[in-house]
Coordinates of C-alpha atoms in Angstrom, one line a residue:
M1 CA 5.0 -8.9 -7.2
R2 CA 5.6 -12.4 -8.5
R3 CA 3.3 -13.5 -11.1
V4 CA 2.5 -17.0 -11.5
S5 CA 0.8 -19.2 -14.1
R6 CA -2.9 -19.7 -13.5
I7 CA -5.2 -22.5 -14.3
A8 CA -8.5 -21.2 -16.0
V9 CA -11.6 -21.6 -13.9
A10 CA -13.7 -24.6 -14.9
G11 CA -16.6 -24.2 -17.0
V12 CA -15.5 -21.0 -19.0
A13 CA -15.6 -21.7 -22.7
T14 CA -12.6 -20.0 -24.2
A15 CA -14.7 -19.4 -27.5
S16 CA -17.0 -17.1 -25.4
L17 CA -14.2 -14.8 -24.3
A18 CA -12.6 -12.0 -26.5
V19 CA -9.3 -11.2 -24.8
A20 CA -7.7 -7.7 -24.9
L21 CA -5.0 -6.1 -23.3
S22 CA -4.8 -2.4 -22.2
A23 CA -2.8 -0.2 -19.9
C24 CA -5.5 -1.2 -17.2
G25 CA -4.5 -5.1 -17.7
G26 CA -5.8 -7.9 -19.5
S27 CA -9.7 -8.1 -19.9
S28 CA -12.4 -10.2 -21.4
T29 CA -15.7 -9.4 -22.7
S30 CA -18.6 -12.1 -22.8
A31 CA -20.0 -13.1 -26.1
S32 CA -23.4 -11.8 -25.0
S33 CA -22.2 -8.2 -25.3
G34 CA -21.4 -8.8 -28.8
G35 CA -17.9 -7.5 -28.0
S36 CA -19.3 -4.0 -27.5
A37 CA -18.0 -2.2 -24.4
K38 CA -20.9 0.1 -24.7
T39 CA -23.4 -2.3 -23.7
K40 CA -24.8 -2.0 -20.3
G41 CA -23.8 -4.8 -18.0
I42 CA -21.6 -5.8 -15.0
G43 CA -17.9 -4.6 -14.7
L44 CA -15.5 -6.3 -12.4
A45 CA -12.0 -5.4 -11.7
Y46 CA -10.1 -8.1 -9.9
D47 CA -7.7 -7.9 -6.8
I48 CA -4.1 -8.7 -6.7
G49 CA -3.6 -12.3 -7.7
G50 CA -6.3 -12.1 -10.5
K51 CA -8.6 -14.7 -11.8
G52 CA -7.5 -18.2 -11.3
D53 CA -6.5 -18.0 -7.6
Q54 CA -8.9 -20.6 -6.7
S55 CA -10.1 -18.3 -3.7
F56 CA -11.1 -14.7 -3.4
N57 CA -11.0 -13.5 -7.1
D58 CA -12.5 -16.7 -8.5
A59 CA -15.5 -16.3 -5.9
A60 CA -16.1 -13.0 -7.5
Y61 CA -15.9 -14.3 -10.9
A62 CA -18.4 -16.9 -9.9
G63 CA -20.7 -14.2 -9.0
F64 CA -20.0 -12.4 -12.4
Q65 CA -20.9 -15.6 -14.3
K66 CA -24.1 -16.0 -12.4
A67 CA -25.1 -12.5 -13.1
E68 CA -24.5 -12.9 -16.9
T69 CA -26.4 -16.2 -17.0
D70 CA -29.3 -15.6 -14.7
L71 CA -29.8 -11.9 -15.3
K72 CA -28.8 -12.0 -19.1
M73 CA -26.4 -9.2 -18.4
S74 CA -23.4 -8.6 -20.5
G75 CA -20.1 -8.3 -18.5
R76 CA -16.5 -7.3 -18.6
D77 CA -13.8 -8.4 -16.2
I78 CA -10.4 -6.9 -16.0
E79 CA -7.3 -8.2 -14.5
P80 CA -4.6 -6.4 -12.3
Q81 CA -1.0 -5.7 -13.3
D82 CA 2.2 -6.3 -11.5
G83 CA 3.2 -3.4 -9.4
E84 CA 0.3 -1.0 -10.4
S85 CA -0.6 2.2 -8.7
D86 CA -3.9 3.7 -7.5
A87 CA -3.9 5.6 -10.5
D88 CA -4.1 2.4 -12.7
K89 CA -7.0 1.4 -10.5
V90 CA -8.7 4.6 -11.2
Q91 CA -8.1 4.4 -15.1
R92 CA -9.6 0.7 -14.9
L93 CA -12.8 1.7 -13.0
E94 CA -13.1 4.8 -15.1
Q95 CA -12.9 2.8 -18.3
L96 CA -15.7 0.4 -17.1
A97 CA -17.8 3.1 -16.0
K98 CA -17.3 5.3 -19.1
S99 CA -18.1 2.3 -21.3
G100 CA -21.6 1.8 -19.7
Y101 CA -21.0 -0.8 -17.3
N102 CA -23.3 -0.8 -14.2
P103 CA -22.6 -1.9 -11.6
V104 CA -18.8 -1.5 -11.5
I105 CA -17.2 -3.6 -8.8
G106 CA -13.7 -3.5 -7.4
V107 CA -12.6 -6.8 -5.8
G108 CA -10.7 -6.1 -2.6
F109 CA -9.9 -3.3 -0.2
V110 CA -7.1 -2.0 -2.5
Y111 CA -9.7 -0.4 -4.5
A112 CA -10.9 1.9 -1.9
P113 CA -9.4 5.1 -2.9
A114 CA -10.1 4.2 -6.7
V115 CA -13.9 3.8 -6.1
K116 CA -14.1 6.9 -4.0
E117 CA -12.7 9.0 -6.7
V118 CA -14.4 7.5 -9.8
A119 CA -17.9 7.2 -7.9
A120 CA -17.8 10.9 -7.4
K121 CA -17.3 11.3 -11.2
Y122 CA -20.1 8.9 -12.2
P123 CA -23.0 9.5 -9.8
K124 CA -25.4 7.6 -11.9
V125 CA -23.3 4.4 -11.8
T126 CA -23.6 2.0 -8.9
F127 CA -20.1 1.0 -7.6
G128 CA -19.4 -1.8 -5.4
I129 CA -16.3 -2.6 -3.3
I130 CA -15.6 -5.8 -1.5
D131 CA -13.8 -5.8 1.9
D132 CA -13.9 -2.2 2.5
E133 CA -16.5 0.4 4.0
Q134 CA -14.8 3.5 4.1
D135 CA -16.7 5.2 1.3
K136 CA -20.1 6.2 2.3
A137 CA -21.1 7.7 -1.1
A138 CA -24.7 7.4 -2.1
N139 CA -23.9 5.3 -5.2
V140 CA -21.4 3.0 -3.4
A141 CA -22.2 -0.5 -2.0
D142 CA -19.7 -1.6 0.8
M143 CA -19.8 -5.3 0.7
V144 CA -18.1 -6.6 3.7
F145 CA -18.1 -9.8 5.8
H146 CA -17.6 -11.2 9.4
E147 CA -14.6 -13.1 8.5
E148 CA -13.7 -13.5 12.1
Q149 CA -16.9 -15.6 12.6
A150 CA -15.9 -18.3 9.9
S151 CA -12.4 -18.2 11.2
Y152 CA -13.6 -19.2 14.8
L153 CA -15.1 -22.3 13.4
A154 CA -12.0 -22.9 11.5
G155 CA -10.0 -22.6 14.9
V156 CA -12.6 -25.0 16.5
A157 CA -12.0 -27.4 13.6
A158 CA -8.3 -27.2 13.7
A159 CA -8.2 -27.8 17.4
K160 CA -10.3 -30.9 17.0
A161 CA -8.3 -32.2 14.2
T162 CA -4.6 -31.7 15.4
K163 CA -3.0 -34.7 16.8
K164 CA -0.1 -32.6 18.3
N165 CA -2.1 -29.9 20.0
H166 CA -0.1 -27.6 17.7
I167 CA -1.6 -25.6 14.8
G168 CA -0.6 -22.7 12.4
F169 CA -1.9 -19.5 10.8
V170 CA -0.5 -18.0 7.7
G171 CA -1.7 -14.4 6.9
G172 CA -1.0 -12.8 3.4
V173 CA -0.5 -9.3 4.5
D174 CA -0.1 -7.7 7.9
I175 CA -3.3 -5.6 7.9
P176 CA -6.5 -5.1 9.9
L177 CA -8.7 -7.2 7.5
I178 CA -6.5 -10.2 7.8
H179 CA -6.0 -9.7 11.7
K180 CA -9.7 -10.6 11.7
F181 CA -9.1 -14.0 10.3
E182 CA -6.2 -14.6 12.8
A183 CA -8.3 -13.3 15.7
G184 CA -11.2 -15.5 15.1
Y185 CA -9.1 -18.6 14.4
V186 CA -6.9 -18.3 17.7
Q187 CA -9.9 -17.6 19.7
G188 CA -12.0 -20.6 18.2
A189 CA -9.0 -22.9 18.8
Q190 CA -8.4 -21.7 22.2
S191 CA -12.1 -22.3 23.1
V192 CA -11.4 -25.9 22.6
N193 CA -8.1 -26.1 24.2
P194 CA -6.7 -23.0 26.0
K195 CA -3.2 -24.4 26.1
I196 CA -2.9 -25.2 22.3
K197 CA 0.3 -23.9 20.6
I198 CA -0.4 -21.5 17.6
E199 CA 2.3 -20.7 15.0
K200 CA 1.6 -17.3 13.3
Q201 CA 3.1 -15.6 10.3
Y202 CA 2.4 -12.9 8.0
L203 CA 4.1 -13.1 4.5
T204 CA 4.5 -9.4 3.8
Q205 CA 3.7 -5.9 5.3
T206 CA 2.0 -4.6 2.0
P207 CA 0.1 -6.2 -0.7
Q208 CA 2.5 -4.7 -3.3
E209 CA 5.2 -7.0 -1.9
G210 CA 3.2 -10.1 -3.0
G211 CA 1.6 -11.4 0.2
F212 CA -1.6 -12.3 -1.6
S213 CA 0.0 -13.4 -4.9
S214 CA 3.0 -15.6 -4.1
P215 CA 2.5 -19.3 -3.6
D216 CA 6.3 -19.8 -3.0
K217 CA 6.0 -17.5 0.1
G218 CA 3.1 -19.5 1.4
K219 CA 4.9 -22.6 0.9
D220 CA 8.0 -21.5 2.7
A221 CA 6.0 -20.2 5.5
A222 CA 3.9 -23.5 6.0
E223 CA 7.2 -25.5 5.8
G224 CA 8.6 -23.6 8.6
Q225 CA 5.4 -24.0 10.5
I226 CA 5.2 -27.7 9.9
E227 CA 8.9 -28.1 10.9
A228 CA 8.0 -26.4 14.2
G229 CA 5.4 -29.0 14.8
A230 CA 2.1 -27.8 13.4
D231 CA -0.1 -30.3 11.8
V232 CA -3.1 -28.0 10.9
I233 CA -2.3 -24.8 9.0
Y234 CA -5.1 -22.2 8.1
A235 CA -4.1 -19.8 5.4
A236 CA -5.7 -16.4 4.8
A237 CA -3.4 -15.3 1.9
G238 CA -5.4 -15.4 -1.4
L239 CA -3.3 -17.1 -4.1
S240 CA -0.3 -17.6 -1.6
G241 CA -2.5 -20.0 0.1
Q242 CA -1.9 -22.4 -2.7
G243 CA 1.6 -22.8 -1.5
V244 CA 0.5 -23.6 2.0
I245 CA -1.9 -26.2 0.8
Q246 CA 0.7 -27.7 -1.4
S247 CA 3.2 -27.8 1.6
A248 CA 0.5 -29.4 3.9
A249 CA -0.1 -32.2 1.5
S250 CA 3.4 -33.1 0.9
H251 CA 3.9 -33.4 4.6
K252 CA 0.5 -35.2 4.9
V253 CA -0.9 -32.7 7.5
W254 CA -4.1 -30.6 7.4
A255 CA -4.6 -27.5 5.5
I256 CA -7.7 -25.1 6.0
G257 CA -8.6 -23.1 2.8
V258 CA -10.3 -19.7 2.6
D259 CA -12.9 -17.7 0.7
S260 CA -13.8 -20.4 -1.7
D261 CA -14.6 -24.1 -0.9
Q262 CA -10.9 -25.2 -2.0
Y263 CA -11.6 -28.7 -1.6
K264 CA -13.7 -28.5 -5.0
Q265 CA -11.3 -26.4 -7.0
D266 CA -9.8 -28.1 -10.0
A267 CA -6.5 -26.7 -9.7
L268 CA -6.0 -28.0 -6.3
A269 CA -7.4 -31.4 -6.9
K270 CA -4.4 -33.3 -6.3
Y271 CA -4.1 -31.9 -2.8
K272 CA -7.8 -32.2 -1.8
D273 CA -7.3 -35.1 0.5
Y274 CA -5.4 -32.6 2.9
I275 CA -7.8 -29.7 2.6
L276 CA -9.8 -30.5 5.9
T277 CA -12.3 -27.5 5.4
S278 CA -12.3 -24.0 4.0
A279 CA -13.6 -20.8 5.9
T280 CA -15.9 -19.5 3.1
K281 CA -17.4 -15.9 2.4
D282 CA -20.1 -15.5 -0.1
V283 CA -18.2 -13.0 -2.5
A284 CA -20.1 -14.5 -5.3
G285 CA -23.5 -13.8 -3.6
A286 CA -22.3 -10.2 -2.9
V287 CA -21.2 -9.7 -6.6
Y288 CA -24.6 -11.2 -7.9
N289 CA -26.9 -9.5 -5.5
L290 CA -25.4 -6.0 -6.3
A291 CA -25.8 -6.7 -10.1
K292 CA -29.5 -7.9 -9.4
S293 CA -30.2 -4.9 -7.4
V294 CA -29.0 -2.7 -10.5
A295 CA -31.0 -4.9 -12.9
D296 CA -34.2 -4.7 -10.7
G297 CA -33.9 -0.7 -10.6
K298 CA -33.3 -0.7 -6.9
P299 CA -29.5 -0.3 -6.7
A300 CA -28.0 -1.5 -3.2
T301 CA -25.8 1.0 -1.5
G302 CA -24.4 1.5 1.8
V303 CA -22.7 -1.1 4.1
V304 CA -23.9 -4.6 3.1
R305 CA -22.4 -7.1 5.8
A306 CA -22.6 -10.8 5.6
S307 CA -22.3 -12.9 8.6
L308 CA -22.8 -16.5 10.0
A309 CA -26.4 -15.5 10.8
T310 CA -27.1 -14.5 7.1
G311 CA -25.4 -17.5 5.7
G312 CA -22.7 -15.2 4.2
V313 CA -19.7 -16.7 5.9
G314 CA -19.2 -20.4 7.1
L315 CA -17.2 -23.7 6.8
A316 CA -17.2 -25.8 3.7
D317 CA -18.1 -29.5 4.4
S318 CA -17.0 -31.1 1.1
N319 CA -14.3 -33.3 2.6
P320 CA -16.1 -36.6 3.8
A321 CA -13.2 -36.9 6.5
F322 CA -14.4 -33.5 8.0
K323 CA -18.1 -33.9 7.4
N324 CA -18.2 -37.5 9.0
N325 CA -16.2 -36.5 12.0
A326 CA -18.9 -36.6 14.8
D327 CA -17.0 -35.1 17.6
L328 CA -15.9 -32.2 15.4
Q329 CA -19.2 -31.6 13.9
A330 CA -20.7 -31.4 17.5
A331 CA -18.2 -28.9 18.6
L332 CA -18.8 -26.8 15.5
K333 CA -22.6 -26.8 16.0
K334 CA -22.2 -25.7 19.5
A335 CA -19.9 -22.9 18.5
E336 CA -22.1 -21.8 15.6
A337 CA -25.1 -21.7 17.9
G338 CA -23.2 -19.5 20.3
I339 CA -22.2 -17.0 17.7
K340 CA -25.6 -16.7 16.2
D341 CA -27.4 -16.3 19.7
G342 CA -24.7 -13.9 20.9
S343 CA -23.5 -16.0 23.7
I344 CA -20.0 -16.0 21.9
T345 CA -18.6 -12.6 20.7
V346 CA -15.8 -13.4 18.2
K347 CA -12.7 -10.9 18.6
T348 CA -11.6 -9.0 15.4
S349 CA -8.2 -8.4 16.5

């Protein structure tokens, strides 16, 4: 996996973080905990790409920060390592649970085996996992999303924005989760123009090969799709999506971001005029809500699924070029209504 330099998330005061390194990866403990790992609070273990990806992990971090601020909870968040194993993830979650953090949240489906193992050892601790619903343990909350619904809307937007009737999709890793993004996107685009041409590419077959953490791979994929004629490219690729956005901006074509509102991300500010919109999912809300449920003494467990109807997924409208396009907005409004009333069933594969 290729590690890249990251830009710190805006608003985080470095003076409030005590940085430490362990076998489980770099970690930070908030000042509110007094540096004591034994203080009860929220524990967060990041997915591949880590904090600073301007996408999936940063959305989780936003929820973590909100829990610290609004709920007055202490917190500890830990970064992944390059080329780590499931055993490393188990050790990381055990470290958080043993230290007294509750809830303990694994950010991403790669934590599924580790959550299953560690949750069984610590039945009084509430565990959360984002983007996976395999573990049905009594103390586990499976926080999942209808990504395909937001992606359908992204497809409608792409089909309305293209000038060449030719768009692209870049997936980070060739797995069922990312197939949902592709399926919704393709269906949404074809609902506008059944004959639209769609380029599709997955960066890697496994997460360990860097599909979610390699902007250079994303850039190369986007370059190929733009050369083929695509003028709108949607990336569902975590940190690798930054390369897609960079390439789109350099060629003055549209990019569609993912997970967070990437138009508003500081690290992507110089490219924002070419970020049409982003297909968002409220990872921040999922993290915060689980922390709040524990703080309230009523821990959430089982499958917690967010959708367009619940406001858990959607499209960002920060770019004025997107928000003020009346024809595009009318098409999106119609599509959103259809998904919510069930007249449009969005495919997941």
